[in-house]
Coordinates of C-alpha atoms in Angstrom, one line a residue:
Chain A
M1 CA -0.3 0.1 0.2
N2 CA 1.1 3.4 -0.8
T3 CA 1.2 4.7 2.6
R4 CA 1.3 8.6 0.3
H5 CA -1.6 8.7 -1.5
I6 CA -3.9 7.0 1.4
L7 CA -2.7 10.9 3.5
A8 CA -2.8 12.4 0.8
L9 CA -6.2 12.2 0.0
S10 CA -6.9 11.8 3.8
A11 CA -5.9 15.6 3.9
T12 CA -7.8 16.8 0.3
L13 CA -10.9 16.2 2.3
L14 CA -9.6 18.0 6.3
F15 CA -8.1 20.2 3.9
G16 CA -11.7 21.0 1.9
A17 CA -9.9 21.0 -1.4
N18 CA -12.0 21.0 -5.0
A19 CA -13.6 18.1 -3.6
A20 CA -14.8 18.0 -8.0
H21 CA -10.9 17.2 -8.1
A22 CA -10.1 14.6 -5.2
H23 CA -9.4 11.9 -5.5
R24 CA -11.8 9.1 -5.1
V25 CA -11.4 5.7 -3.6
W26 CA -14.2 2.7 -4.4
V27 CA -15.2 -1.1 -4.6
L28 CA -17.3 -1.4 -7.5
P29 CA -19.8 -4.6 -7.8
A30 CA -20.1 -4.4 -11.4
M31 CA -24.2 -5.4 -10.2
T32 CA -25.3 -5.1 -7.3
V33 CA -28.8 -7.5 -7.5
L34 CA -28.6 -11.0 -7.9
S35 CA -31.1 -14.1 -8.6
G36 CA -30.3 -17.7 -8.7
T37 CA -28.4 -19.9 -5.7
D38 CA -24.8 -20.6 -7.3
Q39 CA -23.8 -16.9 -8.1
W40 CA -20.8 -15.0 -9.5
V41 CA -19.9 -10.9 -9.6
S42 CA -16.6 -9.3 -10.1
F43 CA -15.7 -6.3 -8.5
E44 CA -13.0 -3.5 -9.3
A45 CA -11.7 -1.8 -6.5
A46 CA -9.1 1.5 -7.1
I47 CA -7.9 5.3 -6.2
S48 CA -8.7 7.7 -9.4
N49 CA -9.8 10.7 -9.9
D50 CA -12.9 9.8 -12.5
L51 CA -16.0 7.9 -11.2
F52 CA -15.5 4.4 -12.0
F53 CA -12.1 4.6 -14.6
P54 CA -9.1 3.2 -12.8
N55 CA -6.6 6.3 -13.7
H56 CA -4.8 6.5 -10.4
H57 CA -4.1 4.0 -7.3
A58 CA -4.9 1.0 -6.6
V59 CA -6.7 -0.6 -3.1
A60 CA -4.6 -3.1 -2.3
L61 CA -6.1 -6.2 -1.5
T62 CA -4.6 -6.6 1.9
Q63 CA -7.1 -4.4 2.5
I64 CA -10.3 -5.3 1.2
E65 CA -12.5 -7.0 3.3
V66 CA -16.2 -9.8 2.8
R67 CA -18.4 -10.3 5.0
G68 CA -21.5 -13.1 4.3
P69 CA -25.6 -12.6 5.4
D70 CA -25.1 -14.4 8.2
G71 CA -21.5 -13.1 9.1
S72 CA -19.0 -14.9 8.0
P73 CA -16.0 -13.6 5.8
V74 CA -16.4 -14.2 2.1
E75 CA -13.1 -15.8 0.6
L76 CA -12.2 -13.2 -2.3
Q77 CA -12.3 -15.2 -5.9
N78 CA -9.6 -14.5 -8.5
A79 CA -7.5 -11.7 -6.9
I80 CA -5.1 -9.8 -8.6
G81 CA -3.9 -6.1 -7.5
G82 CA -2.8 -4.4 -10.3
E83 CA -0.5 -1.1 -10.1
I84 CA -4.4 1.3 -10.8
R85 CA -6.5 -1.8 -9.6
S86 CA -7.1 -4.6 -7.9
S87 CA -9.8 -7.0 -9.6
F88 CA -11.2 -9.9 -8.0
E89 CA -14.8 -12.4 -7.8
L90 CA -17.2 -13.8 -4.8
H91 CA -18.4 -16.6 -5.1
L92 CA -22.6 -16.5 -3.6
Q93 CA -24.5 -18.9 -2.2
Q94 CA -25.6 -18.0 0.6
Q95 CA -28.9 -16.2 0.2
G96 CA -29.4 -12.7 0.8
T97 CA -27.2 -8.7 1.5
Y98 CA -23.0 -8.8 1.1
L99 CA -21.0 -6.6 3.0
V100 CA -17.1 -5.3 1.7
S101 CA -15.8 -3.0 3.3
L102 CA -11.8 -1.8 3.1
R103 CA -9.8 -2.8 6.8
P104 CA -9.9 0.6 8.0
G105 CA -6.6 2.3 9.4
M106 CA -4.6 0.5 6.7
G107 CA -2.1 2.3 4.9
R108 CA -2.8 4.7 7.6
R109 CA -0.1 6.4 10.2
P110 CA -1.1 6.1 13.5
A111 CA -1.8 8.3 15.8
G112 CA -3.8 7.4 18.4
G113 CA -5.8 9.9 19.7
T114 CA -8.5 12.3 21.7
G115 CA -9.9 8.7 23.6
G116 CA -13.0 10.9 21.4
P117 CA -15.7 9.1 19.4
G118 CA -13.9 6.3 17.3
A119 CA -11.5 6.0 20.1
G120 CA -10.9 2.2 21.5
G121 CA -12.6 1.0 17.6
G122 CA -9.3 -0.4 16.8
A123 CA -8.2 0.5 13.3
A124 CA -11.1 3.2 13.4
N125 CA -9.2 5.6 15.5
Q126 CA -5.6 5.1 14.3
G127 CA -6.0 9.1 12.7
S128 CA -3.8 11.2 12.0
L129 CA -3.5 14.2 13.4
F130 CA -3.5 18.1 10.5
G131 CA -3.0 21.1 12.8
S132 CA -2.6 24.5 10.4
Y133 CA -0.6 28.1 12.6
E134 CA 0.1 31.2 11.5
A135 CA 3.5 31.8 10.7
N136 CA 4.6 35.7 8.8
G137 CA 1.3 36.2 8.2
K138 CA 1.5 33.2 6.1
T139 CA -1.2 29.8 7.2
E140 CA 1.5 27.3 8.0
R141 CA 0.4 24.0 7.6
W142 CA 1.6 20.8 9.7
R143 CA 1.0 17.4 10.5
G144 CA 1.8 14.6 12.9
T145 CA 0.8 12.0 16.0
P146 CA 0.3 13.3 19.8
E147 CA 3.7 11.7 20.6
T148 CA 4.7 15.3 17.7
L149 CA 2.1 17.5 18.8
V150 CA 4.1 17.6 22.1
S151 CA 6.7 17.3 21.4
E152 CA 7.2 20.4 19.3
G153 CA 5.0 22.8 21.7
M154 CA 2.4 22.6 18.5
A155 CA -0.2 24.6 21.5
A156 CA 2.0 27.0 21.8
K157 CA 2.0 28.5 18.3
P158 CA 0.2 31.7 17.1
G159 CA -3.4 30.7 16.1
F160 CA -2.7 26.2 16.2
K161 CA -6.3 24.3 15.2
L162 CA -6.1 20.9 14.9
R163 CA -7.8 18.7 13.1
E164 CA -7.5 14.7 13.4
T165 CA -8.8 11.6 11.3
G166 CA -11.2 9.5 12.9
G167 CA -11.6 6.7 11.0
R168 CA -13.0 6.1 7.3
S169 CA -14.8 3.0 6.6
V170 CA -15.8 3.0 2.4
V171 CA -17.9 0.1 1.2
T172 CA -20.1 -1.2 -1.3
F173 CA -23.3 -3.9 -0.7
V174 CA -24.5 -7.2 -3.4
T175 CA -27.8 -9.2 -2.6
L176 CA -28.4 -12.7 -4.1
G177 CA -32.3 -12.8 -3.5
K178 CA -33.4 -11.5 -0.9
P179 CA -32.1 -8.9 0.3
S180 CA -30.6 -9.0 4.2
K181 CA -30.3 -6.5 7.2
D182 CA -27.7 -8.3 9.1
I183 CA -25.1 -7.4 7.5
L184 CA -25.9 -3.5 7.9
K185 CA -26.8 -3.1 11.7
T186 CA -24.8 -0.7 12.7
T187 CA -21.6 -0.7 15.9
G188 CA -22.4 2.6 17.6
K189 CA -18.6 3.2 16.2
G190 CA -16.9 5.8 13.8
L191 CA -19.7 7.8 10.9
E192 CA -21.6 4.6 9.9
V193 CA -25.3 4.6 7.8
D194 CA -27.9 3.5 9.6
Y195 CA -30.4 1.6 6.0
V196 CA -33.9 2.3 6.2
T197 CA -34.1 1.5 2.9
H198 CA -31.4 -1.1 1.5
P199 CA -28.5 0.2 0.3
N200 CA -29.8 -2.9 -1.8
D201 CA -32.6 -1.7 -3.0
L202 CA -32.8 1.8 -4.9
F203 CA -35.0 2.6 -8.3
A204 CA -34.4 6.6 -9.5
G205 CA -37.3 8.0 -8.6
E206 CA -38.3 7.1 -5.6
P207 CA -36.1 8.9 -2.6
A208 CA -34.1 6.3 -1.0
T209 CA -33.3 7.1 3.4
F210 CA -30.4 7.1 5.1
R211 CA -29.9 7.6 8.1
F212 CA -26.1 8.7 9.1
L213 CA -25.1 7.9 12.9
L214 CA -21.0 9.0 14.6
D215 CA -20.8 6.9 17.7
G216 CA -24.1 5.3 17.2
K217 CA -25.9 9.1 17.2
P218 CA -27.6 10.7 15.7
A219 CA -24.9 12.8 12.9
A220 CA -27.2 15.9 12.7
N221 CA -26.1 18.3 9.5
A222 CA -23.6 15.3 8.4
E223 CA -22.4 16.6 4.6
I224 CA -23.5 14.7 2.3
T225 CA -22.4 14.1 -1.5
I226 CA -23.0 12.2 -4.1
V227 CA -21.6 11.9 -7.7
R228 CA -22.8 9.4 -10.3
G229 CA -20.1 7.9 -12.4
D230 CA -19.7 8.4 -15.7
D231 CA -18.5 12.0 -14.8
R232 CA -14.6 11.2 -17.9
Y233 CA -18.0 11.8 -19.7
R234 CA -19.4 14.8 -18.5
N235 CA -17.6 18.5 -18.2
E236 CA -19.5 18.6 -15.3
A237 CA -18.7 15.9 -12.8
G238 CA -22.6 17.3 -11.3
E239 CA -21.8 16.3 -7.9
V240 CA -25.2 16.6 -5.1
I241 CA -25.0 17.8 -2.5
L242 CA -26.9 18.6 1.3
H243 CA -27.0 18.0 4.5
A244 CA -28.2 15.2 6.9
D245 CA -31.0 17.0 9.3
A246 CA -30.7 17.1 13.4
G247 CA -31.8 13.4 13.7
G248 CA -29.9 13.0 10.9
V249 CA -31.5 11.7 8.5
A250 CA -30.9 12.1 4.3
K251 CA -33.1 11.4 1.6
I252 CA -31.5 11.5 -1.7
K253 CA -33.0 11.4 -4.7
W254 CA -30.9 10.3 -7.5
P255 CA -30.9 12.7 -10.6
Q256 CA -31.0 8.9 -12.7
T257 CA -29.6 5.4 -12.3
G258 CA -25.9 4.7 -12.6
R259 CA -23.8 3.8 -10.1
Y260 CA -23.4 6.3 -7.0
W261 CA -20.2 7.4 -5.0
L262 CA -21.2 8.8 -1.8
E263 CA -19.3 10.1 0.2
A264 CA -20.6 11.8 4.0
T265 CA -17.9 13.1 7.2
A266 CA -19.3 14.3 9.7
S267 CA -17.0 16.2 13.3
V268 CA -16.7 16.5 16.6
K269 CA -14.7 18.4 18.7
G270 CA -13.0 17.1 21.3
E271 CA -9.2 18.4 22.8
L272 CA -5.8 16.9 22.8
H273 CA -3.5 17.3 25.2
G274 CA -5.0 20.3 26.2
V275 CA -5.3 21.3 22.7
P276 CA -8.6 22.0 21.2
S277 CA -9.6 19.6 18.5
E278 CA -12.0 19.3 15.8
K279 CA -12.2 15.2 15.0
S280 CA -13.7 14.5 11.5
F281 CA -14.8 10.9 10.0
T282 CA -15.6 9.9 6.6
Y283 CA -18.3 7.5 5.2
I284 CA -17.9 6.8 1.2
A285 CA -20.0 4.0 -0.6
T286 CA -20.4 2.9 -3.9
Y287 CA -24.6 2.4 -4.6
E288 CA -25.9 0.9 -7.7
V289 CA -29.8 2.8 -9.4
L290 CA -32.0 1.1 -11.2
P291 CA -34.9 1.8 -13.7
D292 CA -38.5 2.4 -11.9
Chain B
M1 CA -56.5 5.8 -37.2
N2 CA -53.2 5.9 -35.5
T3 CA -54.5 3.8 -32.7
N4 CA -51.6 4.0 -31.5
S5 CA -51.4 7.3 -29.9
T6 CA -55.0 7.3 -29.6
L7 CA -54.8 4.2 -27.5
R8 CA -51.8 6.5 -25.2
L9 CA -53.7 9.3 -24.8
A10 CA -56.8 6.3 -23.4
T11 CA -54.0 5.2 -20.9
R12 CA -53.4 9.3 -19.9
L13 CA -56.5 10.5 -20.1
G14 CA -57.2 7.2 -16.2
P15 CA -58.7 3.9 -15.8
G16 CA -62.2 5.5 -15.8
L17 CA -62.5 6.4 -19.6
L18 CA -61.1 3.2 -20.5
C19 CA -64.1 1.2 -19.2
S20 CA -67.3 1.0 -20.8
A21 CA -70.4 0.8 -18.5
G22 CA -73.1 -1.6 -18.5
A23 CA -71.7 -5.6 -17.3
S24 CA -73.0 -6.9 -14.3
F25 CA -71.6 -10.1 -14.0
A26 CA -67.2 -10.1 -12.6
G27 CA -66.0 -13.2 -14.9
Q28 CA -63.1 -13.8 -15.0
L29 CA -60.5 -11.1 -17.0
T30 CA -58.6 -12.2 -19.2
A31 CA -55.3 -10.7 -21.3
T32 CA -53.3 -10.4 -23.8
V33 CA -49.6 -9.9 -24.7
E34 CA -47.7 -9.8 -27.4
I35 CA -44.5 -9.7 -28.2
P36 CA -43.0 -7.8 -30.9
Q37 CA -40.9 -8.9 -33.7
L38 CA -37.3 -7.7 -33.3
D39 CA -35.4 -6.7 -36.2
V40 CA -32.4 -7.5 -34.2
A41 CA -28.9 -9.7 -34.5
E42 CA -29.3 -11.5 -32.0
Y43 CA -32.5 -12.5 -31.0
H44 CA -33.2 -15.1 -27.7
R45 CA -37.5 -15.4 -26.0
P46 CA -37.9 -12.8 -23.9
Y47 CA -38.1 -13.0 -20.2
V48 CA -42.0 -11.9 -18.9
A49 CA -43.7 -11.5 -16.0
I50 CA -47.0 -10.4 -15.8
W51 CA -48.2 -9.4 -11.7
I52 CA -51.8 -7.6 -10.3
E53 CA -50.6 -4.6 -8.7
G54 CA -53.4 -2.6 -5.8
P55 CA -53.8 0.4 -5.4
D56 CA -50.7 0.9 -3.5
R57 CA -48.5 -0.8 -5.8
S58 CA -48.3 -3.0 -4.6
V59 CA -47.7 -7.1 -5.5
T60 CA -51.7 -8.2 -4.9
T61 CA -51.5 -11.7 -7.6
N62 CA -48.4 -12.8 -10.0
V63 CA -50.3 -13.5 -12.6
G64 CA -47.2 -15.3 -14.9
V65 CA -43.9 -15.6 -14.7
W66 CA -42.2 -16.9 -18.5
Y67 CA -38.0 -17.3 -18.7
D68 CA -36.3 -20.7 -18.9
V69 CA -38.2 -22.5 -17.1
K70 CA -36.2 -25.6 -17.3
M71 CA -32.4 -24.6 -17.5
A72 CA -30.0 -26.9 -15.6
K73 CA -29.2 -26.4 -12.2
D74 CA -31.9 -24.0 -11.9
E75 CA -29.8 -21.2 -14.5
G76 CA -32.9 -19.4 -15.8
I77 CA -32.7 -17.9 -12.0
T78 CA -29.7 -16.3 -12.9
W79 CA -31.6 -14.2 -15.5
L80 CA -34.9 -13.2 -13.7
K81 CA -33.2 -10.5 -12.3
D82 CA -33.1 -8.7 -15.2
L83 CA -36.9 -8.4 -14.8
R84 CA -36.3 -5.5 -12.0
Q85 CA -39.2 -4.3 -11.2
W86 CA -40.9 -8.5 -10.7
W87 CA -37.8 -9.4 -8.7
R88 CA -37.8 -6.6 -6.1
K89 CA -41.7 -6.5 -5.4
S90 CA -41.9 -10.5 -6.1
G91 CA -40.0 -12.3 -7.8
R92 CA -37.0 -12.4 -4.6
E93 CA -39.2 -13.7 -1.9
L94 CA -40.2 -16.6 -3.5
D95 CA -39.9 -19.7 -3.8
L96 CA -39.4 -20.6 -8.2
P97 CA -40.4 -22.0 -10.2
L98 CA -44.0 -21.6 -8.7
D99 CA -47.8 -23.9 -10.1
G100 CA -49.4 -22.1 -12.0
V101 CA -47.5 -19.2 -13.0
S102 CA -44.1 -20.0 -13.7
G103 CA -43.5 -21.1 -17.3
P104 CA -41.9 -21.4 -20.9
T105 CA -40.3 -18.5 -22.5
R106 CA -42.6 -17.5 -25.4
P107 CA -42.5 -16.5 -29.0
V108 CA -43.5 -14.0 -31.1
G109 CA -46.9 -13.5 -30.8
V110 CA -50.3 -13.1 -29.3
H111 CA -50.1 -14.7 -26.5
V112 CA -53.2 -15.4 -24.7
V113 CA -53.8 -14.9 -20.2
K114 CA -56.6 -15.5 -18.7
I115 CA -56.9 -14.2 -15.1
P116 CA -57.9 -17.4 -13.3
E117 CA -61.5 -15.8 -11.0
A118 CA -59.7 -18.0 -7.6
L119 CA -56.7 -14.4 -7.3
T120 CA -59.8 -12.3 -8.1
A121 CA -62.3 -13.0 -6.2
K122 CA -60.7 -11.6 -2.6
F123 CA -60.0 -7.8 -4.5
A124 CA -61.5 -5.5 -3.3
D125 CA -63.0 -2.0 -4.9
G126 CA -59.7 0.3 -6.1
E127 CA -58.1 1.0 -8.7
Y128 CA -55.6 -1.5 -10.0
N129 CA -52.9 -2.1 -12.4
L130 CA -52.3 -5.2 -14.6
V131 CA -48.7 -4.9 -15.1
V132 CA -46.2 -6.7 -18.5
E133 CA -42.3 -6.8 -17.2
A134 CA -39.6 -8.6 -19.8
A135 CA -36.6 -7.7 -20.5
R136 CA -34.6 -10.0 -23.0
E137 CA -31.1 -11.0 -22.7
V138 CA -28.7 -8.7 -24.7
G139 CA -32.1 -7.0 -26.3
G140 CA -33.6 -3.7 -24.0
R141 CA -36.6 -4.3 -21.3
E142 CA -39.5 -2.2 -20.4
L143 CA -42.4 -2.0 -18.1
V144 CA -46.3 -1.8 -19.3
R145 CA -49.1 -1.1 -16.5
V146 CA -53.0 -0.6 -17.4
P147 CA -54.4 0.9 -15.4
F148 CA -58.2 -0.1 -13.9
T149 CA -60.8 -0.4 -12.1
W150 CA -62.2 -3.2 -10.1
S151 CA -66.0 -3.2 -8.5
K152 CA -68.7 -5.3 -7.9
T153 CA -69.8 -4.8 -11.0
P154 CA -66.0 -4.0 -12.8
A155 CA -66.5 -3.3 -17.0
I156 CA -62.6 -3.1 -18.1
D157 CA -62.2 -2.9 -21.7
A158 CA -58.1 -1.6 -21.7
T159 CA -55.0 -1.6 -24.0
V160 CA -52.0 0.1 -24.0
R161 CA -49.1 -0.3 -27.0
G162 CA -44.8 -1.0 -25.3
E163 CA -42.6 1.2 -27.8
R164 CA -40.2 -1.7 -28.5
E165 CA -39.9 -5.1 -26.3
L166 CA -43.2 -5.2 -25.7
G167 CA -46.1 -5.0 -28.4
A168 CA -50.5 -4.4 -27.2
V169 CA -50.9 -5.0 -23.6
T170 CA -54.9 -6.1 -23.4
L171 CA -57.2 -6.5 -20.2
R172 CA -61.3 -7.9 -20.4
Q173 CA -63.6 -9.3 -19.2
S174 CA -64.5 -12.3 -20.1
N175 CA -68.5 -13.1 -19.5

């Protein structure tokens, strides 16, 4: 795994650089709704500029984790780790919904955290620290760990602002037969979605209701960005940005059929070694929206 | 006379206008489903699902699903998901094949589908749709809704035409 790219991605998300040109991480199933008893489905996973065209960097196969409808691990089949994309297949033999996710924290520098949301969640608290301060009339950026935060005396820098990356989830779903909900259960850690509308039951013309939770509590005002795939063939990506309501609920109206990339961000205010900090969490998912 | 546009107009005006008054006996419903001839390089018979939707658009009754019922290892079921609306609204809940509903794919032509009275006997009065969805391997997909009003004295005589994958779909009472 190329750590540098992941860190660059994190920084982009944190500092709100032009999202339209961000590197986007995704795991994309060839299809999300399957029927039958014994089926195969293929996937690609990459970090790219265009959705969903591998053109930048692969997601390492070791990051990819799959669990079946009953929660048991499902093995990747015919997996290939490429330079600009990884690919694999799944052999679906159990009816229901499967969860494909990237293992959290991998490729990140372990950095501890404030003990706020996400802490104690294993890899979920391996965030990195980002800061900014004023020096000679310019804004300087800083990146480090809880240790360097103290050893470099950052708290004393003028106008020092500290941001931490909390957990980042990257997920997608496929369903054989009737959609099931066991695998969708939220854990109460990090930024998650309580799927009021099942993620493999999305149709153009039917708004989907997703409830965003941060550490199990409504992620009020979480910012949600959706982008339809094939932006390579459009002059404008046409991303839709919306916010969850006070209950963390967002009703998403899909502009049309297609494959969508969703990114949600939410943050909490905390404190690290006496320095006020803002800790942000990211949830990324890939969906397929079918015709009515 | 352009039948096609007339029928489409009739559909837009709503089911009430499609019904002729006067019938006093519910009788049996008979649908016809036309599978059109298509000029394509590779033709496979479409998968077709036929059902009746209640006023809330949930599936009230499955009338038919035509697919490759005889394929080895139930492989025909692999493509049932391409009948997207039927699959999500009903198919995925069913243990297929379903007696009296599952059947083999049909060739080009007009197919008569009798809807047993046993299926409609329980209907409450209200607005319904006969829905026909067709999906063809290496071809397109189309869904046609034929609205009708069910009452103690229904008078149903409706036709809606598909644009490509389906021809005329009709629903009539056969007193």
